Tab-separated table of C-alpha atoms in Angstrom:
chain	number	residue	atom	x	y	z
M	1	MET	CA	82.293	148.250	92.823
M	2	ILE	CA	80.502	148.003	96.149
M	3	ASP	CA	77.109	146.351	95.755
M	4	GLU	CA	74.798	148.151	98.210
M	5	SER	CA	72.339	145.259	98.035
M	6	LYS	CA	74.954	142.923	99.518
M	7	LYS	CA	76.224	142.523	103.053
M	8	TYR	CA	80.002	142.156	103.226
M	9	GLU	CA	81.287	140.215	106.207
M	10	ALA	CA	84.998	140.519	105.360
M	11	ILE	CA	87.479	142.906	103.764
M	12	LEU	CA	90.646	141.987	101.854
M	13	VAL	CA	93.319	144.631	101.172
M	14	ASP	CA	95.883	143.991	98.451
M	15	THR	CA	99.594	144.790	98.747
M	16	SER	CA	99.093	147.498	96.115
M	17	ILE	CA	97.028	149.448	98.648
M	18	PHE	CA	99.744	149.115	101.282
M	19	ASP	CA	102.309	150.405	98.789
M	20	GLY	CA	100.020	153.209	97.643
M	21	ASN	CA	99.730	154.377	101.244
M	22	GLY	CA	103.468	154.376	101.814
M	23	LEU	CA	103.422	151.256	104.019
M	24	ARG	CA	102.514	153.531	106.955
M	25	LEU	CA	100.870	150.808	109.007
M	26	GLU	CA	100.295	152.963	112.060
M	27	LYS	CA	98.732	156.062	110.510
M	28	GLY	CA	96.676	157.398	107.625
M	29	LEU	CA	94.173	155.105	105.939
M	30	LEU	CA	96.098	151.945	106.842
M	31	GLY	CA	95.872	152.976	110.489
M	32	LYS	CA	92.077	152.990	110.130
M	33	LEU	CA	92.125	149.214	109.726
M	34	LYS	CA	92.259	148.982	113.523
M	35	GLN	CA	88.493	149.624	113.468
M	36	PHE	CA	88.093	145.919	112.627
M	37	LYS	CA	89.672	144.769	115.906
M	38	ARG	CA	86.323	144.445	117.701
M	39	SER	CA	84.130	144.565	114.644
M	40	PRO	CA	82.074	141.597	113.420
M	41	ILE	CA	83.676	142.328	110.033
M	42	GLU	CA	86.686	140.074	109.411
M	43	TYR	CA	89.808	141.800	108.152
M	44	LEU	CA	91.724	139.243	106.040
M	45	PHE	CA	95.517	139.464	105.897
M	46	PRO	CA	96.528	136.310	103.979
M	47	ASP	CA	100.022	134.930	104.537
M	48	VAL	CA	101.006	135.827	100.961
M	49	ILE	CA	100.127	139.512	101.436
M	50	ASN	CA	101.714	139.396	104.882
M	51	ASN	CA	105.007	138.256	103.358
M	52	GLU	CA	104.788	140.746	100.481
M	53	VAL	CA	104.223	143.622	102.875
M	54	LYS	CA	107.122	142.438	105.038
M	55	ASN	CA	109.450	142.290	102.022
M	56	HIS	CA	108.402	145.771	100.912
M	57	LEU	CA	108.882	147.064	104.450
M	58	ASP	CA	112.355	145.531	104.548
M	59	GLU	CA	113.208	147.428	101.364
M	60	LYS	CA	111.839	150.670	102.799
M	61	ILE	CA	113.775	150.195	106.019
M	62	LYS	CA	116.955	149.362	104.111
M	63	LYS	CA	116.649	152.524	102.013
M	64	SER	CA	115.796	154.617	105.062
M	65	ARG	CA	118.757	153.196	106.931
M	66	TYR	CA	121.060	154.018	104.019
M	67	SER	CA	119.704	157.580	103.846
M	68	LEU	CA	120.139	157.963	107.601
M	69	GLU	CA	123.702	156.652	107.498
M	70	LYS	CA	124.551	158.992	104.619
M	71	ALA	CA	123.086	161.970	106.501
M	72	LEU	CA	125.055	161.047	109.626
M	73	ASN	CA	128.249	160.722	107.601
M	74	ASP	CA	127.635	164.120	106.020
M	75	ALA	CA	127.337	165.590	109.516
M	76	GLU	CA	130.527	163.928	110.724
M	77	ASP	CA	132.721	167.045	110.710
M	78	HIS	CA	130.392	169.060	112.909
M	79	LEU	CA	128.477	166.543	115.021
M	80	PHE	CA	130.431	163.309	115.119
M	81	PHE	CA	134.032	164.490	115.311
M	82	GLU	CA	136.531	162.576	117.426
M	83	GLY	CA	135.594	162.893	121.092
M	84	SER	CA	131.998	163.986	120.404
M	85	GLU	CA	129.423	162.842	122.959
M	86	LEU	CA	127.093	162.035	120.064
M	87	ASN	CA	129.248	159.252	118.608
M	88	GLU	CA	127.673	156.585	120.793
M	89	SER	CA	124.185	157.655	119.686
M	90	ARG	CA	125.304	157.518	116.077
M	91	GLN	CA	126.478	153.920	116.419
M	92	LYS	CA	123.213	152.911	118.072
M	93	LEU	CA	121.223	154.412	115.207
M	94	ILE	CA	123.259	152.674	112.529
M	95	GLU	CA	123.962	149.337	114.174
M	96	GLY	CA	120.913	148.984	116.453
M	97	GLN	CA	119.557	145.449	116.534
M	98	GLU	CA	115.993	146.850	116.615
M	99	ILE	CA	116.336	147.927	113.000
M	100	GLU	CA	117.019	144.349	111.880
M	101	GLY	CA	113.701	143.086	113.245
M	102	LEU	CA	111.704	146.261	112.705
M	103	SER	CA	109.498	144.949	109.896
M	104	ASP	CA	108.593	141.837	111.910
M	105	SER	CA	107.686	143.835	115.017
M	106	ARG	CA	105.709	146.420	113.065
M	107	ILE	CA	103.680	143.762	111.254
M	108	ALA	CA	103.077	141.870	114.506
M	109	GLN	CA	101.814	145.073	116.093
M	110	PHE	CA	99.675	145.817	113.032
M	111	ILE	CA	98.066	142.374	113.220
M	112	GLU	CA	97.397	142.881	116.923
M	113	VAL	CA	95.768	146.325	116.694
M	114	SER	CA	93.704	145.475	113.595
M	115	GLY	CA	92.631	142.016	114.762
M	116	ALA	CA	93.642	140.713	111.333
M	117	LEU	CA	92.995	137.110	110.376
M	118	VAL	CA	96.252	135.844	108.880
M	119	LEU	CA	94.698	133.398	106.479
M	120	GLU	CA	96.893	130.391	105.709
M	121	THR	CA	96.218	130.135	102.001
M	122	GLY	CA	97.566	126.590	101.751
M	123	ASN	CA	94.592	125.386	103.804
M	124	PHE	CA	92.120	126.686	101.205
M	125	LEU	CA	94.003	126.463	97.915
M	126	SER	CA	93.142	124.035	95.153
M	127	VAL	CA	96.330	123.408	93.156
M	128	ASP	CA	94.315	121.909	90.305
M	129	LYS	CA	92.180	125.037	90.048
M	130	LEU	CA	95.270	127.243	90.232
M	131	LEU	CA	96.979	125.397	87.401
M	132	ASN	CA	93.819	125.267	85.307
M	133	GLN	CA	93.429	129.028	85.527
M	134	TYR	CA	97.124	129.504	84.779
M	135	PHE	CA	97.068	127.447	81.578
M	136	SER	CA	93.651	128.741	80.544
M	137	LYS	CA	94.857	132.341	81.080
M	138	GLU	CA	91.881	133.030	83.301
M	139	PRO	CA	91.928	135.994	85.740
M	140	PRO	CA	93.963	136.921	87.640
M	141	PHE	CA	96.405	135.524	85.064
M	142	ALA	CA	96.767	137.948	82.176
M	143	GLU	CA	96.680	136.763	78.588
M	144	SER	CA	100.142	138.179	77.995
M	145	GLY	CA	103.173	139.059	80.069
M	146	LYS	CA	104.901	137.175	82.859
M	147	LYS	CA	102.102	135.113	84.273
M	148	LYS	CA	104.277	133.586	86.991
M	149	SER	CA	104.483	136.995	88.656
M	150	GLU	CA	100.719	136.783	89.111
M	151	PHE	CA	100.854	133.541	91.080
M	152	PRO	CA	100.756	135.335	94.451
M	153	ASP	CA	97.572	137.174	93.400
M	154	ALA	CA	95.986	133.945	92.171
M	155	ILE	CA	96.879	132.128	95.393
M	156	VAL	CA	95.351	134.890	97.519
M	157	LEU	CA	92.149	135.253	95.509
M	158	LEU	CA	91.462	131.532	95.095
M	159	ALA	CA	92.140	130.859	98.780
M	160	VAL	CA	89.950	133.759	99.922
M	161	GLU	CA	87.181	132.654	97.582
M	162	ALA	CA	87.335	129.133	99.029
M	163	TRP	CA	87.374	130.546	102.583
M	164	ALA	CA	84.340	132.700	101.783
M	165	GLU	CA	82.495	129.725	100.327
M	166	ALA	CA	83.228	127.678	103.441
M	167	LYS	CA	82.059	130.521	105.720
M	168	ASP	CA	79.125	131.484	103.453
M	169	VAL	CA	80.158	135.156	103.484
M	170	ASN	CA	80.850	137.930	100.990
M	171	VAL	CA	84.228	139.661	100.771
M	172	LEU	CA	85.079	143.154	99.567
M	173	ALA	CA	88.523	143.143	97.947
M	174	VAL	CA	90.362	146.469	97.808
M	175	ALA	CA	93.118	146.732	95.201
M	176	LYS	CA	94.454	148.757	92.309
M	177	ASP	CA	94.928	145.850	89.953
M	178	GLY	CA	93.043	145.150	86.751
M	179	ASP	CA	93.528	141.391	87.052
M	180	TRP	CA	91.998	141.433	90.544
M	181	GLU	CA	89.072	143.359	89.095
M	182	LYS	CA	88.560	140.767	86.328
M	183	PHE	CA	88.721	137.880	88.807
M	184	CYS	CA	86.188	139.518	91.133
M	185	ALA	CA	83.828	140.236	88.249
M	186	GLU	CA	83.471	136.468	87.767
M	187	SER	CA	83.416	135.566	91.476
M	188	SER	CA	80.160	135.098	93.353
M	189	ARG	CA	81.886	135.720	96.693
M	190	ILE	CA	84.345	138.578	96.143
M	191	ASP	CA	83.582	142.084	94.878
M	192	TYR	CA	86.222	144.591	93.806
M	193	GLU	CA	86.741	148.210	94.891
M	194	GLU	CA	89.832	150.233	94.060
M	195	ASP	CA	89.145	153.237	96.291
M	196	PHE	CA	90.397	152.416	99.772
M	197	SER	CA	88.717	155.407	101.415
M	198	VAL	CA	85.352	154.510	99.838
M	199	SER	CA	85.709	150.969	101.207
M	200	LEU	CA	86.522	152.202	104.706
M	201	ASP	CA	83.601	154.618	104.586
M	202	TYR	CA	81.278	151.740	103.710
M	203	PHE	CA	82.432	149.727	106.721
M	204	ASN	CA	82.474	152.798	108.972
M	205	LYS	CA	78.683	152.662	109.086
M	206	GLU	CA	78.783	149.070	110.325
M	207	ASN	CA	81.793	149.580	112.562
M	208	ALA	CA	80.858	152.962	114.034
M	209	PRO	CA	79.937	151.521	117.462
M	210	TYR	CA	83.237	149.647	117.672
M	211	ALA	CA	85.273	152.657	116.589
M	212	LEU	CA	83.324	154.665	119.161
M	213	VAL	CA	84.321	152.229	121.916
M	214	GLU	CA	87.974	152.699	121.067
M	215	ALA	CA	87.567	156.483	121.015
M	216	ILE	CA	85.937	156.440	124.456
M	217	GLU	CA	88.619	154.166	125.901
M	218	ASN	CA	91.403	156.369	124.561
M	219	ALA	CA	89.689	159.533	125.808
M	220	LEU	CA	89.302	158.058	129.300
M	221	LYS	CA	92.982	157.105	129.405
M	222	GLN	CA	93.932	160.653	128.428
M	223	GLY	CA	91.429	162.302	130.748
M	224	ASP	CA	89.486	163.804	127.831
M	225	ALA	CA	86.090	162.138	128.341
M	226	LYS	CA	84.586	164.719	130.705
M	227	ASN	CA	81.153	164.892	129.060
M	228	PHE	CA	80.901	161.113	128.874
M	229	ARG	CA	81.822	160.660	132.549
M	230	ASN	CA	79.484	163.473	133.587
M	231	GLY	CA	76.660	161.859	131.636
M	232	VAL	CA	77.193	158.488	133.318
M	233	ASN	CA	77.471	160.235	136.690
M	234	ALA	CA	74.177	162.080	136.157
M	235	CYS	CA	72.345	158.903	135.161
M	236	LEU	CA	73.673	157.001	138.173
M	237	THR	CA	72.627	159.887	140.429
M	238	SER	CA	69.104	159.592	139.055
M	239	TYR	CA	69.148	155.787	139.217
M	240	PHE	CA	69.978	155.682	142.948
M	241	ASP	CA	67.961	158.716	143.985
M	242	GLY	CA	65.917	157.688	147.023
M	243	PHE	CA	66.575	153.947	146.741
M	244	THR	CA	65.732	151.967	149.871
M	245	PRO	CA	68.344	149.366	150.712
M	246	ASP	CA	67.828	146.573	153.208
M	247	GLN	CA	69.462	147.406	156.537
M	248	ASP	CA	72.175	145.383	158.194
M	249	ALA	CA	74.172	146.180	161.330
M	250	GLU	CA	75.918	144.806	164.388
M	251	SER	CA	75.054	145.680	167.974
M	252	GLN	CA	75.098	144.352	171.533
M	253	PHE	CA	71.474	145.464	171.654
M	254	TYR	CA	68.480	144.063	169.869
M	255	TRP	CA	67.686	146.204	166.839
M	256	GLU	CA	64.945	146.515	164.286
M	257	ALA	CA	65.092	148.324	160.952
M	258	GLU	CA	62.656	151.205	160.736
M	259	GLY	CA	63.345	152.378	157.208
M	260	SER	CA	66.107	153.748	155.003
M	261	HIS	CA	66.835	155.856	151.979
M	262	GLY	CA	69.989	156.093	149.867
M	263	TRP	CA	71.774	158.166	147.283
M	264	PHE	CA	74.601	157.934	144.786
M	265	ASN	CA	78.071	159.179	145.726
M	266	SER	CA	80.607	158.289	143.022
M	267	PHE	CA	81.802	155.695	140.535
M	268	ASP	CA	84.993	154.535	138.821
M	269	PHE	CA	85.588	152.354	135.781
M	270	LEU	CA	87.418	149.195	136.871
M	271	ASP	CA	88.973	148.450	133.502
M	272	ASP	CA	89.640	150.189	130.200
M	273	GLU	CA	87.451	147.941	128.080
M	274	PHE	CA	83.855	148.419	126.978
M	275	ARG	CA	81.700	145.881	125.178
M	276	VAL	CA	79.031	146.579	122.544
M	277	VAL	CA	75.899	144.659	123.552
M	278	ASP	CA	73.357	146.339	121.279
M	279	LYS	CA	73.407	148.910	118.488
M	280	ASP	CA	71.181	150.843	116.124
M	281	HIS	CA	71.893	153.508	113.518
M	282	ASP	CA	71.857	156.292	116.123
M	283	SER	CA	72.315	154.519	119.444
M	284	VAL	CA	74.560	151.975	121.071
M	285	VAL	CA	74.512	150.126	124.387
M	286	LEU	CA	77.897	149.580	126.021
M	287	GLU	CA	78.684	147.284	128.918
M	288	ALA	CA	81.298	148.457	131.418
M	289	TYR	CA	82.572	147.155	134.756
M	290	VAL	CA	82.521	149.744	137.518
M	291	SER	CA	82.898	150.361	141.226
M	292	ILE	CA	80.033	152.401	142.713
M	293	THR	CA	79.875	154.067	146.103
M	294	VAL	CA	76.474	154.898	147.557
M	295	GLY	CA	75.455	156.621	150.760
M	296	ALA	CA	72.459	155.715	152.890
M	297	GLU	CA	70.667	156.760	156.054
M	298	GLY	CA	68.921	154.152	158.144
M	299	GLU	CA	66.628	154.416	161.142
M	300	PHE	CA	66.868	151.759	163.815
M	301	SER	CA	64.992	151.085	167.033
M	302	LEU	CA	67.037	149.596	169.858
M	303	SER	CA	65.879	147.521	172.793
M	304	ILE	CA	67.435	145.566	175.590
M	305	TYR	CA	66.375	142.203	176.866
M	306	ASP	CA	64.858	142.230	180.346
M	307	SER	CA	65.639	138.885	181.939
M	308	ILE	CA	63.034	139.442	184.678
M	309	ASP	CA	60.105	140.351	182.419
M	310	LYS	CA	61.395	138.035	179.721
M	311	ASP	CA	60.796	140.781	177.174
M	312	HIS	CA	62.609	143.479	175.220
M	313	SER	CA	62.543	147.004	176.591
M	314	TYR	CA	62.684	149.849	174.105
M	315	ILE	CA	65.654	152.158	174.730
M	316	GLY	CA	65.348	154.576	171.818
M	317	SER	CA	65.869	155.004	168.114
M	318	ILE	CA	68.836	156.262	166.145
M	319	ASP	CA	69.561	157.475	162.636
M	320	VAL	CA	72.826	156.258	161.121
M	321	GLU	CA	74.551	157.182	157.863
M	322	ALA	CA	76.937	154.861	156.019
M	323	ASP	CA	78.765	154.537	152.700
M	324	GLU	CA	78.940	151.263	150.822
M	325	GLU	CA	81.048	150.342	147.792
M	326	PHE	CA	80.203	147.553	145.386
M	327	GLU	CA	81.228	146.320	141.925
M	328	THR	CA	78.876	145.656	139.043
M	329	GLU	CA	78.404	145.765	135.296
M	330	ILE	CA	76.475	148.725	133.956
M	331	LEU	CA	74.784	149.182	130.581
M	332	ILE	CA	75.315	152.648	129.101
M	333	THR	CA	72.984	153.789	126.304
M	334	LEU	CA	74.499	156.477	124.068
M	335	VAL	CA	72.476	158.310	121.424
M	336	GLY	CA	73.518	160.584	118.575
M	337	ASP	CA	75.894	160.417	115.625
M	338	LEU	CA	78.004	157.369	116.442
M	339	SER	CA	80.666	158.383	113.923
M	340	GLY	CA	80.973	161.902	115.330
M	341	PRO	CA	82.926	163.293	118.317
M	342	ILE	CA	82.166	161.492	121.583
M	343	ASP	CA	81.510	164.809	123.336
M	344	GLN	CA	78.468	165.300	121.115
M	345	LEU	CA	76.899	162.005	122.172
M	346	GLU	CA	74.317	161.941	124.941
M	347	VAL	CA	74.316	159.378	127.732
M	348	ASP	CA	70.610	158.567	127.589
M	349	GLU	CA	70.377	155.865	130.235
M	350	VAL	CA	72.511	153.808	132.602
M	351	GLU	CA	71.231	150.478	133.892
M	352	VAL	CA	72.945	148.868	136.870
M	353	VAL	CA	73.021	145.139	136.212
M	354	ASP	CA	73.569	144.011	139.815
M	355	PRO	CA	72.586	146.912	142.106
M	356	ILE	CA	73.359	146.894	145.794
M	357	LYS	CA	70.485	145.563	147.905
M	358	THR	CA	71.821	145.793	151.447
M	359	VAL	CA	73.842	148.421	153.294
M	360	ASN	CA	75.722	147.613	156.469
M	361	PHE	CA	75.423	150.508	158.896
M	362	GLY	CA	78.170	149.268	161.201
M	363	THR	CA	77.913	148.935	164.977
M	364	LEU	CA	74.778	150.433	166.497
M	365	GLU	CA	74.896	152.217	169.838
M	366	PRO	CA	72.097	154.076	171.613
M	367	ALA	CA	72.214	157.846	172.007
M	368	PRO	CA	74.762	159.055	174.609
M	369	SER	CA	71.936	160.061	176.971
M	370	PHE	CA	71.155	156.378	177.417
M	371	TYR	CA	74.331	155.945	179.475
M	372	TYR	CA	73.546	158.831	181.872
């Protein structure tokens, strides 16, 4: 059972949970493991469980391939008769090379999206301890039955326990296995929970900001983050309202800056990745990299050098508008229910980490009347 007084820094999911969820790595509860990709919580996927899941996937794929081939054969008279345009597709489905390596590619993708740590159990396993527990019939070895079939479980649990000791962390093990439960009851580092959804819900509270980041990134890619973008836009509008940039320009005349004021025009995210830099139970601060365009109006006085008087002669003043684009990190503070829909979150504040300080107003020329 989950001990609410403890802090769990890692989660371990047994093969029994993968089987119980139909080995659907990309969806359902197993798909929720991707929340650990950016999370400070380590998702452990030991090599033993990795191989067990691969073997079970191979069996599933083999059975699915057989069922597919049987269904295609049953449809032969009406879909795959001699001369049918579908025959080539049929051969690709049955003989496709992708099917042979499908379990490997799916597991590789699963490891990537979940950020799983593929623990090499051999680096943490004590053979002496393994054998002692085997002959002493200590958990996870049962007192009766085929104990050798429990060696994979023992290898995983002993290695994870040693890893946890070395890292000084606590692990929540999720399984539907009585021997796992008995082992965890005696372990000071690993606690047992058989309800996968309860385990995920526990970590959801800790991982909510990281799951939120993924939701925002996906929404932006699909064009569904209107409220979020509008909130950032509104905060940037307020941030740059009336700012006074330093004035820069080029001119054949001598010029002096007489004052400026600026405003916000637009922004764009420069990449699809956000970083969590601070979090609380109902707020999170995200860092993003953006391009910002501002507008500004500057007043300049112009003068011309009089070589006779050895002085500058005033020839008038001009007002010039210009747009300037710059790149910077911004810090976005979101408040609300971090585990809820992103459209219900409020963009409370946007801080520009490296705001623009100078605007170049281009080439300055006096008013046309000067030339007449």
